Amino acid sequence: MKEPALSIHLTTVPLASLIAGVLILFMPKLLNYIIALYLIIVGLVGVFGTRMFHLP
């Protein structure tokens, strides 16, 4: 069986970072909201772990 020559794997964090970066670039006022959302998500994952979000 032949393996694919190129395999692209997108994960959530780099994709979210890219989207957040583009939004901040075009709408700098969103910076506060994006940082606040990031800190809330990181805090929830830190307190409850990834089981709350059903992540592997």
PDB file of C-alpha atoms in Angstrom:
ATOM      1  CA  MET A   1       0.000   0.000   0.000  1.00  0.00           C
ATOM      2  CA  LYS A   2       1.344   3.428  -0.944  1.00  0.00           C
ATOM      3  CA  GLU A   3       1.518   6.217   1.608  1.00  0.00           C
ATOM      4  CA  PRO A   4       0.443   9.726   0.570  1.00  0.00           C
ATOM      5  CA  ALA A   5       3.305  11.943  -0.550  1.00  0.00           C
ATOM      6  CA  LEU A   6       2.088  14.925   1.443  1.00  0.00           C
ATOM      7  CA  SER A   7      -0.038  14.914   4.542  1.00  0.00           C
ATOM      8  CA  ILE A   8      -1.372  18.135   6.068  1.00  0.00           C
ATOM      9  CA  HIS A   9      -2.611  18.059   9.642  1.00  0.00           C
ATOM     10  CA  LEU A  10      -4.337  21.123  11.024  1.00  0.00           C
ATOM     11  CA  THR A  11      -4.722  21.361  14.742  1.00  0.00           C
ATOM     12  CA  THR A  12      -6.911  23.736  16.671  1.00  0.00           C
ATOM     13  CA  VAL A  13      -4.270  25.932  18.319  1.00  0.00           C
ATOM     14  CA  PRO A  14      -2.311  27.034  15.219  1.00  0.00           C
ATOM     15  CA  LEU A  15      -5.513  27.592  13.273  1.00  0.00           C
ATOM     16  CA  ALA A  16      -7.024  29.646  16.105  1.00  0.00           C
ATOM     17  CA  SER A  17      -3.789  31.634  16.399  1.00  0.00           C
ATOM     18  CA  LEU A  18      -3.796  32.395  12.693  1.00  0.00           C
ATOM     19  CA  ILE A  19      -7.405  33.553  12.743  1.00  0.00           C
ATOM     20  CA  ALA A  20      -6.813  35.644  15.883  1.00  0.00           C
ATOM     21  CA  GLY A  21      -3.719  37.233  14.343  1.00  0.00           C
ATOM     22  CA  VAL A  22      -5.572  38.222  11.178  1.00  0.00           C
ATOM     23  CA  LEU A  23      -8.482  39.633  13.184  1.00  0.00           C
ATOM     24  CA  ILE A  24      -6.129  41.662  15.378  1.00  0.00           C
ATOM     25  CA  LEU A  25      -4.306  42.943  12.304  1.00  0.00           C
ATOM     26  CA  PHE A  26      -7.483  44.270  10.724  1.00  0.00           C
ATOM     27  CA  MET A  27      -9.398  45.182  13.896  1.00  0.00           C
ATOM     28  CA  PRO A  28      -6.949  46.072  16.717  1.00  0.00           C
ATOM     29  CA  LYS A  29      -9.805  46.808  19.144  1.00  0.00           C
ATOM     30  CA  LEU A  30     -10.514  43.048  19.244  1.00  0.00           C
ATOM     31  CA  LEU A  31      -7.182  42.421  20.976  1.00  0.00           C
ATOM     32  CA  ASN A  32      -8.648  42.731  24.478  1.00  0.00           C
ATOM     33  CA  TYR A  33     -11.496  40.323  23.711  1.00  0.00           C
ATOM     34  CA  ILE A  34      -9.256  37.765  22.014  1.00  0.00           C
ATOM     35  CA  ILE A  35      -6.782  37.774  24.912  1.00  0.00           C
ATOM     36  CA  ALA A  36      -9.593  37.551  27.468  1.00  0.00           C
ATOM     37  CA  LEU A  37     -11.168  34.595  25.632  1.00  0.00           C
ATOM     38  CA  TYR A  38      -7.788  32.866  25.385  1.00  0.00           C
ATOM     39  CA  LEU A  39      -7.107  33.314  29.096  1.00  0.00           C
ATOM     40  CA  ILE A  40     -10.574  32.012  30.023  1.00  0.00           C
ATOM     41  CA  ILE A  41     -10.133  28.910  27.854  1.00  0.00           C
ATOM     42  CA  VAL A  42      -6.633  28.213  29.188  1.00  0.00           C
ATOM     43  CA  GLY A  43      -7.913  28.699  32.730  1.00  0.00           C
ATOM     44  CA  LEU A  44     -10.821  26.301  32.227  1.00  0.00           C
ATOM     45  CA  VAL A  45      -8.545  23.659  30.715  1.00  0.00           C
ATOM     46  CA  GLY A  46      -6.109  24.147  33.599  1.00  0.00           C
ATOM     47  CA  VAL A  47      -8.772  23.806  36.277  1.00  0.00           C
ATOM     48  CA  PHE A  48     -10.961  21.087  34.784  1.00  0.00           C
ATOM     49  CA  GLY A  49      -8.544  19.377  32.389  1.00  0.00           C
ATOM     50  CA  THR A  50      -9.301  18.324  28.844  1.00  0.00           C
ATOM     51  CA  ARG A  51     -11.993  15.836  29.927  1.00  0.00           C
ATOM     52  CA  MET A  52     -14.463  18.733  30.169  1.00  0.00           C
ATOM     53  CA  PHE A  53     -14.032  19.377  26.435  1.00  0.00           C
ATOM     54  CA  HIS A  54     -13.857  15.679  25.426  1.00  0.00           C
ATOM     55  CA  LEU A  55     -10.425  16.150  23.873  1.00  0.00           C
ATOM     56  CA  PRO A  56      -8.056  13.194  23.525  1.00  0.00           C
TER      57      PRO A  56
END
